[in-house]
Amino acid sequence: MYLNREEEKILQGEYGEAQRLAMKILCALGDFFKAERLIKIESAHISGVSYKTGGDALIEVLERFVKGETKTLVASTLNPSGMDLDRWREMGVTEGFAQKQSEIIKIYKAMGILDLCSCIPYELGNVAKLGDHISFSESSAVTFMNSFFGAYTNRESGLSALASAIVGKTPEYGIHLPENRMPEILVELDAELNNPTDYGLLGYSIGKSFGSKIPLLHKVPSIDLQQAKQLSAAMAASGSVPLFYIRNYEERKFEKEHPEKVIFDQKKLKALREDFAPTSQPDIVMVGCPHTSLSILKKISETLVSPVSNQTKLWIFTSRPIKLMAESMGYTQKIERMGGKIFCDTCPVVCPIPRFDLALTDSIKAAHYLPTMSKIESASLPLEDCLKIAMGGKV
Ligand code: F3S
């Protein structure tokens, strides 16, 4: 990969050890993917925050960066950590884990990274305009930013997004290049999607069938924020789809250019709903993958008309700024009065969740990851049904 004089100097360590290390990572990445040069980025979002997934190795790596007293060059935000930074005891997190997790957050903050600890940075100010190059490493946010903002980001690792944030650049390869952003398959919708969880099922089916191919979704009615979040998250979890389009594309032209076409029909939707449906009573209901929006906290506070049952916990995950807004509107108080808990800074998948037999969630991504990441059986239903069951309704 070509480096200009300034970039060469960074690589030779003239601007300190952290910059050198970051540039070394970007060069290795660029060389591997045969990038021709580095390009400037506008912002970054960094995953790899939880002590559960990173362990002591993460602390060791971060310490090498922070020793150089480096600050990131572009606006940068953090993905969820392994615990609510205030209420970790209520989550069953141990003192030892909490100490390590706090250390990780401290190091990231010292580098100038905003500790939003949320996977929806796009709802919290880390946004982009059409055509902006960015470096994001949370897969659901990558797909969301590419597809709905028209930003350009590859699916970065936590380390490569951090290196980009420090240098302010990323190697130009993959979907930073317009020619690699063309749709590769046409997915025609011939089913009635009734709620965001159904959109998650559509995304899950696409990711599972087509891996990293870029789909163009045809005949999808207008899509709202919650549907878009579930669609992006599921597609990026069962596969590695970094970008999709929703257009009423001129079908015949597309078919000529790209022969692969599939139909997502009512039969497929029904089969997937059955695959994810619970077969026994859950002992925890988890909402907030991706992190819950303010409008959903409002909806939950209105839907919880009776207390959460003694047999079931209700845990809701969101970001600290959204929880603060919900508090000022009285939603948090109502939910917690009814026995639900709202946790910040973490998520259902990256927290060291205590032992439960069956977790029910409205998120297909969370249902997909919980068995492997947390060794908990999972099932998924739309939010309204999850809340009914949390209030004691039978499966
Ligand atoms: Fe976010 Fe955790 Fe889900 S990072 S998308 S809540 S797995």
mmCIF file of C-alpha atoms and ligand atoms in Angstrom:
data_model
loop_
_atom_site.group_PDB
_atom_site.id
_atom_site.type_symbol
_atom_site.label_atom_id
_atom_site.label_comp_id
_atom_site.label_asym_id
_atom_site.label_seq_id
_atom_site.Cartn_x
_atom_site.Cartn_y
_atom_site.Cartn_z
ATOM 1 C CA MET A 1 0.000 0.000 0.000
ATOM 2 C CA TYR A 2 1.326 3.407 -0.935
ATOM 3 C CA LEU A 3 2.126 5.732 1.997
ATOM 4 C CA ASN A 4 2.738 9.460 1.605
ATOM 5 C CA ARG A 5 5.614 11.156 3.454
ATOM 6 C CA GLU A 6 3.514 11.990 6.470
ATOM 7 C CA GLU A 7 2.213 8.439 6.747
ATOM 8 C CA GLU A 8 5.782 7.102 6.425
ATOM 9 C CA LYS A 9 6.820 9.307 9.327
ATOM 10 C CA ILE A 10 3.990 7.944 11.456
ATOM 11 C CA LEU A 11 5.089 4.397 10.623
ATOM 12 C CA GLN A 12 8.669 5.222 11.582
ATOM 13 C CA GLY A 13 7.502 6.361 15.001
ATOM 14 C CA GLU A 14 8.098 10.096 14.624
ATOM 15 C CA TYR A 15 4.741 10.859 16.236
ATOM 16 C CA GLY A 16 5.030 8.371 19.073
ATOM 17 C CA GLU A 17 4.533 4.711 19.780
ATOM 18 C CA ALA A 18 0.728 4.597 19.687
ATOM 19 C CA GLN A 19 0.566 6.255 16.269
ATOM 20 C CA ARG A 20 3.267 3.899 15.008
ATOM 21 C CA LEU A 21 1.403 0.860 16.293
ATOM 22 C CA ALA A 22 -1.889 2.043 14.815
ATOM 23 C CA MET A 23 -0.262 2.719 11.441
ATOM 24 C CA LYS A 24 1.374 -0.718 11.510
ATOM 25 C CA ILE A 25 -2.055 -2.330 11.970
ATOM 26 C CA LEU A 26 -3.544 -0.303 9.104
ATOM 27 C CA CYS A 27 -0.620 -1.169 6.813
ATOM 28 C CA ALA A 28 -0.958 -4.894 7.564
ATOM 29 C CA LEU A 29 -4.670 -4.687 6.817
ATOM 30 C CA GLY A 30 -4.169 -2.628 3.676
ATOM 31 C CA ASP A 31 -1.454 -4.937 2.356
ATOM 32 C CA PHE A 32 -3.542 -8.032 3.045
ATOM 33 C CA PHE A 33 -6.553 -6.634 1.156
ATOM 34 C CA LYS A 34 -4.374 -5.056 -1.549
ATOM 35 C CA ALA A 35 -5.523 -1.504 -0.777
ATOM 36 C CA GLU A 36 -3.695 1.092 -2.851
ATOM 37 C CA ARG A 37 -3.744 3.876 -0.268
ATOM 38 C CA LEU A 38 -5.178 5.217 2.971
ATOM 39 C CA ILE A 39 -8.203 7.514 2.953
ATOM 40 C CA LYS A 40 -9.447 9.954 5.568
ATOM 41 C CA ILE A 41 -12.357 8.974 7.808
ATOM 42 C CA GLU A 42 -14.902 11.226 9.486
ATOM 43 C CA SER A 43 -15.612 9.154 12.594
ATOM 44 C CA ALA A 44 -15.136 5.768 14.228
ATOM 45 C CA HIS A 45 -17.085 3.387 16.419
ATOM 46 C CA ILE A 46 -15.128 0.836 18.406
ATOM 47 C CA SER A 47 -16.288 -2.586 19.605
ATOM 48 C CA GLY A 48 -14.239 -4.952 21.738
ATOM 49 C CA VAL A 49 -15.099 -3.253 25.015
ATOM 50 C CA SER A 50 -16.444 -6.060 27.173
ATOM 51 C CA TYR A 51 -14.065 -7.808 29.549
ATOM 52 C CA LYS A 52 -16.178 -10.917 28.916
ATOM 53 C CA THR A 53 -15.108 -11.079 25.276
ATOM 54 C CA GLY A 54 -11.680 -9.393 25.476
ATOM 55 C CA GLY A 55 -10.247 -10.650 28.789
ATOM 56 C CA ASP A 56 -6.828 -9.574 30.077
ATOM 57 C CA ALA A 57 -5.382 -9.607 26.548
ATOM 58 C CA LEU A 58 -7.601 -6.637 25.667
ATOM 59 C CA ILE A 59 -6.249 -4.651 28.609
ATOM 60 C CA GLU A 60 -2.656 -5.491 27.639
ATOM 61 C CA VAL A 61 -3.190 -4.362 24.044
ATOM 62 C CA LEU A 62 -4.961 -1.155 25.058
ATOM 63 C CA GLU A 63 -2.218 -0.319 27.536
ATOM 64 C CA ARG A 64 0.308 -0.329 24.709
ATOM 65 C CA PHE A 65 -1.747 2.341 22.958
ATOM 66 C CA VAL A 66 -2.459 4.479 25.970
ATOM 67 C CA LYS A 67 1.194 4.579 27.116
ATOM 68 C CA GLY A 68 1.907 6.872 24.187
ATOM 69 C CA GLU A 69 -0.670 9.328 25.559
ATOM 70 C CA THR A 70 -2.447 9.147 22.258
ATOM 71 C CA LYS A 71 -5.755 10.813 21.490
ATOM 72 C CA THR A 72 -7.962 9.725 18.618
ATOM 73 C CA LEU A 73 -7.996 12.114 15.656
ATOM 74 C CA VAL A 74 -11.686 11.695 14.775
ATOM 75 C CA ALA A 75 -14.886 11.605 16.823
ATOM 76 C CA SER A 76 -15.080 8.097 18.239
ATOM 77 C CA THR A 77 -17.597 6.184 20.322
ATOM 78 C CA LEU A 78 -17.593 2.896 22.235
ATOM 79 C CA ASN A 79 -19.772 -0.185 21.870
ATOM 80 C CA PRO A 80 -21.440 -1.837 24.903
ATOM 81 C CA SER A 81 -19.207 -2.995 27.735
ATOM 82 C CA GLY A 82 -19.734 -6.046 29.943
ATOM 83 C CA MET A 83 -21.830 -4.379 32.637
ATOM 84 C CA ASP A 84 -23.946 -1.449 33.726
ATOM 85 C CA LEU A 85 -21.205 0.824 35.042
ATOM 86 C CA ASP A 86 -23.333 1.788 38.074
ATOM 87 C CA ARG A 87 -25.709 -1.095 38.671
ATOM 88 C CA TRP A 88 -23.402 -4.027 37.898
ATOM 89 C CA ARG A 89 -24.104 -5.707 41.248
ATOM 90 C CA GLU A 90 -27.799 -6.018 40.330
ATOM 91 C CA MET A 91 -26.712 -7.894 37.190
ATOM 92 C CA GLY A 92 -24.795 -10.458 39.231
ATOM 93 C CA VAL A 93 -21.410 -9.175 38.004
ATOM 94 C CA THR A 94 -18.493 -9.976 40.321
ATOM 95 C CA GLU A 95 -16.214 -7.408 41.936
ATOM 96 C CA GLY A 96 -13.207 -8.749 39.971
ATOM 97 C CA PHE A 97 -14.970 -8.441 36.621
ATOM 98 C CA ALA A 98 -16.206 -4.937 37.479
ATOM 99 C CA GLN A 99 -12.689 -3.795 38.294
ATOM 100 C CA LYS A 100 -11.279 -5.048 34.994
ATOM 101 C CA GLN A 101 -14.192 -3.615 33.025
ATOM 102 C CA SER A 102 -13.749 -0.179 34.627
ATOM 103 C CA GLU A 103 -10.052 -0.317 33.723
ATOM 104 C CA ILE A 104 -10.909 -0.941 30.058
ATOM 105 C CA ILE A 105 -13.343 1.985 29.937
ATOM 106 C CA LYS A 106 -10.767 4.232 31.624
ATOM 107 C CA ILE A 107 -8.157 3.434 28.980
ATOM 108 C CA TYR A 108 -10.536 4.088 26.086
ATOM 109 C CA LYS A 109 -11.594 7.390 27.666
ATOM 110 C CA ALA A 110 -7.971 8.402 28.110
ATOM 111 C CA MET A 111 -7.631 8.066 24.342
ATOM 112 C CA GLY A 112 -10.475 10.534 23.847
ATOM 113 C CA ILE A 113 -13.133 7.970 22.959
ATOM 114 C CA LEU A 114 -16.629 8.801 24.149
ATOM 115 C CA ASP A 115 -17.858 6.109 26.524
ATOM 116 C CA LEU A 116 -21.381 5.937 25.131
ATOM 117 C CA CYS A 117 -21.116 2.145 25.475
ATOM 118 C CA SER A 118 -23.916 1.648 23.005
ATOM 119 C CA CYS A 119 -24.393 -0.133 19.689
ATOM 120 C CA ILE A 120 -26.710 2.568 18.333
ATOM 121 C CA PRO A 121 -24.233 5.451 18.002
ATOM 122 C CA TYR A 122 -26.359 6.662 15.074
ATOM 123 C CA GLU A 123 -29.161 7.518 17.538
ATOM 124 C CA LEU A 124 -26.706 9.352 19.767
ATOM 125 C CA GLY A 125 -24.888 11.744 17.447
ATOM 126 C CA ASN A 126 -22.257 9.569 15.742
ATOM 127 C CA VAL A 127 -23.911 9.897 12.334
ATOM 128 C CA ALA A 128 -22.647 10.376 8.776
ATOM 129 C CA LYS A 129 -23.692 12.030 5.600
ATOM 130 C CA LEU A 130 -24.032 10.335 2.221
ATOM 131 C CA GLY A 131 -20.637 9.160 0.967
ATOM 132 C CA ASP A 132 -18.704 9.774 4.210
ATOM 133 C CA HIS A 133 -15.935 7.276 4.878
ATOM 134 C CA ILE A 134 -16.052 6.032 8.454
ATOM 135 C CA SER A 135 -14.573 3.137 10.422
ATOM 136 C CA PHE A 136 -17.146 1.179 12.409
ATOM 137 C CA SER A 137 -16.711 -2.140 14.130
ATOM 138 C CA GLU A 138 -20.132 -3.110 15.471
ATOM 139 C CA SER A 139 -21.639 -5.306 12.767
ATOM 140 C CA SER A 140 -25.261 -4.128 13.204
ATOM 141 C CA ALA A 141 -24.166 -0.483 13.143
ATOM 142 C CA VAL A 142 -21.958 -1.109 10.081
ATOM 143 C CA THR A 143 -24.923 -2.456 8.124
ATOM 144 C CA PHE A 144 -27.170 0.347 9.381
ATOM 145 C CA MET A 145 -24.678 3.120 8.523
ATOM 146 C CA ASN A 146 -23.942 1.779 5.027
ATOM 147 C CA SER A 147 -27.566 1.065 4.188
ATOM 148 C CA PHE A 148 -29.477 3.965 5.722
ATOM 149 C CA PHE A 149 -26.943 6.813 5.871
ATOM 150 C CA GLY A 150 -25.116 5.881 2.677
ATOM 151 C CA ALA A 151 -21.844 5.984 4.625
ATOM 152 C CA TYR A 152 -18.860 3.872 3.557
ATOM 153 C CA THR A 153 -17.429 1.471 6.119
ATOM 154 C CA ASN A 154 -16.093 -2.067 6.049
ATOM 155 C CA ARG A 155 -16.907 -4.428 8.905
ATOM 156 C CA GLU A 156 -13.926 -3.466 11.027
ATOM 157 C CA SER A 157 -12.581 -5.336 14.027
ATOM 158 C CA GLY A 158 -12.360 -3.423 17.311
ATOM 159 C CA LEU A 159 -8.598 -3.134 16.828
ATOM 160 C CA SER A 160 -8.690 -1.864 13.248
ATOM 161 C CA ALA A 161 -11.419 0.687 14.087
ATOM 162 C CA LEU A 162 -9.285 1.873 17.011
ATOM 163 C CA ALA A 163 -6.198 2.129 14.774
ATOM 164 C CA SER A 164 -8.234 4.145 12.254
ATOM 165 C CA ALA A 165 -9.552 6.434 14.971
ATOM 166 C CA ILE A 166 -5.963 7.117 16.119
ATOM 167 C CA VAL A 167 -4.579 7.768 12.628
ATOM 168 C CA GLY A 168 -7.784 9.293 11.210
ATOM 169 C CA LYS A 169 -7.547 7.066 8.139
ATOM 170 C CA THR A 170 -8.458 3.621 6.855
ATOM 171 C CA PRO A 171 -7.156 1.492 3.953
ATOM 172 C CA GLU A 172 -9.213 1.968 0.814
ATOM 173 C CA TYR A 173 -10.576 -1.475 -0.046
ATOM 174 C CA GLY A 174 -13.820 -3.462 0.155
ATOM 175 C CA ILE A 175 -16.941 -1.353 0.233
ATOM 176 C CA HIS A 176 -15.013 1.912 0.526
ATOM 177 C CA LEU A 177 -14.812 1.472 -3.253
ATOM 178 C CA PRO A 178 -18.037 2.285 -5.146
ATOM 179 C CA GLU A 179 -17.572 -0.631 -7.556
ATOM 180 C CA ASN A 180 -17.819 -3.069 -4.629
ATOM 181 C CA ARG A 181 -21.137 -1.673 -3.453
ATOM 182 C CA MET A 182 -23.300 -3.042 -6.231
ATOM 183 C CA PRO A 183 -26.222 -5.301 -5.234
ATOM 184 C CA GLU A 184 -25.511 -8.972 -5.913
ATOM 185 C CA ILE A 185 -28.852 -10.635 -5.225
ATOM 186 C CA LEU A 186 -32.440 -9.581 -5.537
ATOM 187 C CA VAL A 187 -34.685 -10.505 -2.621
ATOM 188 C CA GLU A 188 -38.324 -10.034 -3.400
ATOM 189 C CA LEU A 189 -40.658 -9.722 -0.442
ATOM 190 C CA ASP A 190 -43.915 -11.625 -0.783
ATOM 191 C CA ALA A 191 -44.820 -11.803 2.908
ATOM 192 C CA GLU A 192 -46.510 -9.572 5.418
ATOM 193 C CA LEU A 193 -44.006 -8.316 7.983
ATOM 194 C CA ASN A 194 -46.016 -7.202 11.011
ATOM 195 C CA ASN A 195 -43.427 -5.950 13.480
ATOM 196 C CA PRO A 196 -39.656 -5.334 13.899
ATOM 197 C CA THR A 197 -39.084 -8.977 14.914
ATOM 198 C CA ASP A 198 -40.462 -10.083 11.539
ATOM 199 C CA TYR A 199 -37.919 -7.762 9.895
ATOM 200 C CA GLY A 200 -35.300 -9.519 12.013
ATOM 201 C CA LEU A 201 -36.468 -12.848 10.581
ATOM 202 C CA LEU A 202 -36.155 -11.508 7.044
ATOM 203 C CA GLY A 203 -32.615 -10.297 7.832
ATOM 204 C CA TYR A 204 -31.730 -13.610 9.466
ATOM 205 C CA SER A 205 -32.877 -15.538 6.412
ATOM 206 C CA ILE A 206 -30.873 -13.324 4.041
ATOM 207 C CA GLY A 207 -27.678 -13.450 6.123
ATOM 208 C CA LYS A 208 -27.931 -17.200 6.551
ATOM 209 C CA SER A 209 -28.523 -17.882 2.859
ATOM 210 C CA PHE A 210 -26.158 -15.370 1.262
ATOM 211 C CA GLY A 211 -23.297 -14.724 3.719
ATOM 212 C CA SER A 212 -21.700 -11.447 2.757
ATOM 213 C CA LYS A 213 -23.465 -10.794 -0.548
ATOM 214 C CA ILE A 214 -25.115 -7.406 -0.953
ATOM 215 C CA PRO A 215 -28.875 -7.792 -1.312
ATOM 216 C CA LEU A 216 -31.358 -5.492 -2.918
ATOM 217 C CA LEU A 217 -34.716 -5.830 -1.204
ATOM 218 C CA HIS A 218 -37.592 -5.432 -3.563
ATOM 219 C CA LYS A 219 -41.251 -4.722 -2.708
ATOM 220 C CA VAL A 220 -40.476 -3.797 0.910
ATOM 221 C CA PRO A 221 -42.912 -1.166 2.145
ATOM 222 C CA SER A 222 -41.516 1.920 3.885
ATOM 223 C CA ILE A 223 -39.432 0.937 6.865
ATOM 224 C CA ASP A 224 -39.229 2.602 10.300
ATOM 225 C CA LEU A 225 -36.278 2.906 12.674
ATOM 226 C CA GLN A 226 -37.103 -0.183 14.761
ATOM 227 C CA GLN A 227 -37.636 -2.360 11.711
ATOM 228 C CA ALA A 228 -34.398 -1.059 10.180
ATOM 229 C CA LYS A 229 -32.448 -1.796 13.373
ATOM 230 C CA GLN A 230 -33.722 -5.386 13.610
ATOM 231 C CA LEU A 231 -33.214 -6.035 9.900
ATOM 232 C CA SER A 232 -29.618 -4.743 9.941
ATOM 233 C CA ALA A 233 -28.682 -6.539 13.160
ATOM 234 C CA ALA A 234 -30.047 -9.941 12.130
ATOM 235 C CA MET A 235 -28.572 -9.809 8.631
ATOM 236 C CA ALA A 236 -25.145 -9.013 10.063
ATOM 237 C CA ALA A 237 -25.433 -11.771 12.689
ATOM 238 C CA SER A 238 -26.513 -14.846 10.709
ATOM 239 C CA GLY A 239 -24.276 -13.728 7.827
ATOM 240 C CA SER A 240 -21.862 -10.872 7.323
ATOM 241 C CA VAL A 241 -23.930 -8.616 5.088
ATOM 242 C CA PRO A 242 -22.334 -5.155 5.353
ATOM 243 C CA LEU A 243 -24.823 -3.281 3.185
ATOM 244 C CA PHE A 244 -28.243 -3.676 1.608
ATOM 245 C CA TYR A 245 -30.572 -1.618 -0.480
ATOM 246 C CA ILE A 246 -34.304 -1.188 -0.282
ATOM 247 C CA ARG A 247 -35.548 0.003 -3.635
ATOM 248 C CA ASN A 248 -38.309 -0.796 -5.984
ATOM 249 C CA TYR A 249 -35.665 -1.592 -8.497
ATOM 250 C CA GLU A 250 -36.423 -1.982 -12.154
ATOM 251 C CA GLU A 251 -36.604 -5.707 -11.797
ATOM 252 C CA ARG A 252 -36.029 -6.923 -15.320
ATOM 253 C CA LYS A 253 -32.901 -4.851 -15.756
ATOM 254 C CA PHE A 254 -31.561 -6.182 -12.477
ATOM 255 C CA GLU A 255 -32.351 -9.782 -13.376
ATOM 256 C CA LYS A 256 -30.375 -9.419 -16.561
ATOM 257 C CA GLU A 257 -27.300 -8.118 -14.717
ATOM 258 C CA HIS A 258 -27.568 -10.379 -11.686
ATOM 259 C CA PRO A 259 -29.332 -13.671 -12.283
ATOM 260 C CA GLU A 260 -29.676 -14.623 -8.611
ATOM 261 C CA LYS A 261 -33.138 -13.861 -7.311
ATOM 262 C CA VAL A 262 -35.004 -15.253 -4.302
ATOM 263 C CA ILE A 263 -38.457 -14.733 -2.911
ATOM 264 C CA PHE A 264 -39.088 -14.378 0.816
ATOM 265 C CA ASP A 265 -42.668 -15.542 1.093
ATOM 266 C CA GLN A 266 -45.244 -16.139 3.811
ATOM 267 C CA LYS A 267 -44.269 -19.806 4.052
ATOM 268 C CA LYS A 268 -40.625 -18.941 4.836
ATOM 269 C CA LEU A 269 -41.701 -16.320 7.360
ATOM 270 C CA LYS A 270 -44.049 -18.770 9.098
ATOM 271 C CA ALA A 271 -41.359 -21.464 9.272
ATOM 272 C CA LEU A 272 -38.875 -19.035 10.806
ATOM 273 C CA ARG A 273 -41.430 -17.754 13.319
ATOM 274 C CA GLU A 274 -41.951 -21.370 14.396
ATOM 275 C CA ASP A 275 -38.187 -22.026 14.625
ATOM 276 C CA PHE A 276 -37.700 -19.119 17.007
ATOM 277 C CA ALA A 277 -40.921 -19.512 19.049
ATOM 278 C CA PRO A 278 -40.539 -20.592 22.709
ATOM 279 C CA THR A 279 -41.678 -24.074 23.634
ATOM 280 C CA SER A 280 -41.504 -23.544 27.400
ATOM 281 C CA GLN A 281 -41.895 -20.703 29.856
ATOM 282 C CA PRO A 282 -38.839 -18.352 29.863
ATOM 283 C CA ASP A 283 -37.269 -17.270 33.133
ATOM 284 C CA ILE A 284 -35.947 -14.019 31.667
ATOM 285 C CA VAL A 285 -37.235 -11.625 29.011
ATOM 286 C CA MET A 286 -34.535 -9.470 27.424
ATOM 287 C CA VAL A 287 -35.212 -6.416 25.295
ATOM 288 C CA GLY A 288 -32.603 -4.137 23.783
ATOM 289 C CA CYS A 289 -30.575 -5.758 21.028
ATOM 290 C CA PRO A 290 -29.722 -3.403 19.371
ATOM 291 C CA HIS A 291 -30.085 -0.963 22.267
ATOM 292 C CA THR A 292 -33.621 0.231 22.952
ATOM 293 C CA SER A 293 -34.776 3.567 21.514
ATOM 294 C CA LEU A 294 -36.624 6.149 23.585
ATOM 295 C CA SER A 295 -39.889 5.459 21.719
ATOM 296 C CA ILE A 296 -39.687 1.786 22.689
ATOM 297 C CA LEU A 297 -39.115 2.617 26.355
ATOM 298 C CA LYS A 298 -42.266 4.731 26.132
ATOM 299 C CA LYS A 299 -44.113 1.819 24.557
ATOM 300 C CA ILE A 300 -42.884 -0.616 27.229
ATOM 301 C CA SER A 301 -43.911 1.757 30.024
ATOM 302 C CA GLU A 302 -47.419 1.944 28.515
ATOM 303 C CA THR A 303 -47.689 -1.804 27.844
ATOM 304 C CA LEU A 304 -46.682 -2.913 31.341
ATOM 305 C CA VAL A 305 -50.156 -2.651 32.849
ATOM 306 C CA SER A 306 -49.427 -5.231 35.540
ATOM 307 C CA PRO A 307 -46.259 -6.173 37.433
ATOM 308 C CA VAL A 308 -43.599 -8.458 36.038
ATOM 309 C CA SER A 309 -44.305 -12.011 37.212
ATOM 310 C CA ASN A 310 -42.282 -13.567 40.040
ATOM 311 C CA GLN A 311 -41.196 -16.361 37.709
ATOM 312 C CA THR A 312 -39.741 -14.076 35.049
ATOM 313 C CA LYS A 313 -37.233 -11.247 35.049
ATOM 314 C CA LEU A 314 -37.540 -8.379 32.595
ATOM 315 C CA TRP A 315 -34.205 -6.812 31.629
ATOM 316 C CA ILE A 316 -34.101 -3.940 29.157
ATOM 317 C CA PHE A 317 -30.832 -2.668 27.702
ATOM 318 C CA THR A 318 -30.197 0.822 26.426
ATOM 319 C CA SER A 319 -27.638 3.610 26.384
ATOM 320 C CA ARG A 320 -27.142 5.998 29.287
ATOM 321 C CA PRO A 321 -28.314 9.122 27.365
ATOM 322 C CA ILE A 322 -31.534 7.368 26.319
ATOM 323 C CA LYS A 323 -32.154 6.163 29.857
ATOM 324 C CA LEU A 324 -31.700 9.732 31.104
ATOM 325 C CA MET A 325 -34.266 10.976 28.576
ATOM 326 C CA ALA A 326 -36.625 8.185 29.601
ATOM 327 C CA GLU A 327 -36.185 9.189 33.229
ATOM 328 C CA SER A 328 -37.104 12.763 32.501
ATOM 329 C CA MET A 329 -40.287 11.512 30.819
ATOM 330 C CA GLY A 330 -41.123 9.134 33.690
ATOM 331 C CA TYR A 331 -40.844 5.969 31.529
ATOM 332 C CA THR A 332 -37.961 4.484 33.536
ATOM 333 C CA GLN A 333 -39.752 4.943 36.850
ATOM 334 C CA LYS A 334 -42.938 3.301 35.535
ATOM 335 C CA ILE A 335 -41.039 0.302 34.092
ATOM 336 C CA GLU A 336 -39.023 -0.211 37.264
ATOM 337 C CA ARG A 337 -42.126 0.182 39.469
ATOM 338 C CA MET A 338 -43.594 -2.705 37.511
ATOM 339 C CA GLY A 339 -40.529 -4.830 38.245
ATOM 340 C CA GLY A 340 -38.539 -4.369 35.030
ATOM 341 C CA LYS A 341 -34.880 -3.331 35.131
ATOM 342 C CA ILE A 342 -33.260 -0.936 32.698
ATOM 343 C CA PHE A 343 -29.532 -1.465 32.351
ATOM 344 C CA CYS A 344 -27.127 0.847 30.519
ATOM 345 C CA ASP A 345 -23.620 0.516 29.054
ATOM 346 C CA THR A 346 -23.985 -3.198 28.282
ATOM 347 C CA CYS A 347 -26.080 -5.647 26.296
ATOM 348 C CA PRO A 348 -27.731 -9.077 26.569
ATOM 349 C CA VAL A 349 -24.874 -10.772 24.718
ATOM 350 C CA VAL A 350 -21.673 -9.190 26.062
ATOM 351 C CA CYS A 351 -22.542 -9.140 29.780
ATOM 352 C CA PRO A 352 -21.604 -12.174 31.911
ATOM 353 C CA ILE A 353 -25.252 -13.048 32.347
ATOM 354 C CA PRO A 354 -26.154 -15.256 35.325
ATOM 355 C CA ARG A 355 -27.574 -18.720 34.749
ATOM 356 C CA PHE A 356 -31.050 -18.770 33.191
ATOM 357 C CA ASP A 357 -32.823 -21.672 31.503
ATOM 358 C CA LEU A 358 -34.555 -19.833 28.692
ATOM 359 C CA ALA A 359 -34.221 -16.229 27.572
ATOM 360 C CA LEU A 360 -37.037 -14.757 25.504
ATOM 361 C CA THR A 361 -36.199 -11.720 23.389
ATOM 362 C CA ASP A 362 -37.730 -9.619 20.639
ATOM 363 C CA SER A 363 -34.347 -9.612 18.884
ATOM 364 C CA ILE A 364 -33.387 -12.283 16.380
ATOM 365 C CA LYS A 365 -29.718 -11.279 16.723
ATOM 366 C CA ALA A 366 -29.790 -11.805 20.500
ATOM 367 C CA ALA A 367 -31.663 -15.112 20.095
ATOM 368 C CA HIS A 368 -28.984 -16.177 17.586
ATOM 369 C CA TYR A 369 -26.023 -15.359 19.862
ATOM 370 C CA LEU A 370 -27.272 -16.192 23.375
ATOM 371 C CA PRO A 371 -26.793 -19.985 23.129
ATOM 372 C CA THR A 372 -23.159 -19.679 21.994
ATOM 373 C CA MET A 373 -22.024 -16.500 23.770
ATOM 374 C CA SER A 374 -23.876 -16.997 27.066
ATOM 375 C CA LYS A 375 -24.796 -20.698 27.047
ATOM 376 C CA ILE A 376 -28.472 -19.874 27.501
ATOM 377 C CA GLU A 377 -31.285 -21.317 25.405
ATOM 378 C CA SER A 378 -33.171 -18.591 23.603
ATOM 379 C CA ALA A 379 -36.415 -17.882 21.788
ATOM 380 C CA SER A 380 -37.882 -14.883 20.079
ATOM 381 C CA LEU A 381 -41.292 -13.240 19.802
ATOM 382 C CA PRO A 382 -42.448 -9.706 18.953
ATOM 383 C CA LEU A 383 -42.074 -7.150 21.748
ATOM 384 C CA GLU A 384 -45.772 -7.099 22.723
ATOM 385 C CA ASP A 385 -45.779 -10.883 23.198
ATOM 386 C CA CYS A 386 -42.510 -10.769 25.168
ATOM 387 C CA LEU A 387 -44.063 -8.215 27.533
ATOM 388 C CA LYS A 388 -47.273 -10.236 27.945
ATOM 389 C CA ILE A 389 -45.175 -13.245 28.969
ATOM 390 C CA ALA A 390 -43.092 -11.071 31.321
ATOM 391 C CA MET A 391 -46.364 -10.101 33.021
ATOM 392 C CA GLY A 392 -47.208 -13.757 33.616
ATOM 393 C CA GLY A 393 -48.838 -14.741 30.320
ATOM 394 C CA LYS A 394 -48.389 -18.339 29.243
ATOM 395 C CA VAL A 395 -46.334 -19.383 26.222
HETATM 396 FE FE1 F3S B 1 -25.935 -4.387 20.355
HETATM 397 FE FE2 F3S B 1 -25.185 -6.322 21.895
HETATM 398 FE FE3 F3S B 1 -27.092 -6.702 20.162
HETATM 399 S S1 F3S B 1 -23.861 -4.878 20.895
HETATM 400 S S2 F3S B 1 -26.650 -5.323 18.475
HETATM 401 S S3 F3S B 1 -27.153 -5.317 21.912
HETATM 402 S S4 F3S B 1 -25.471 -8.116 20.629
#
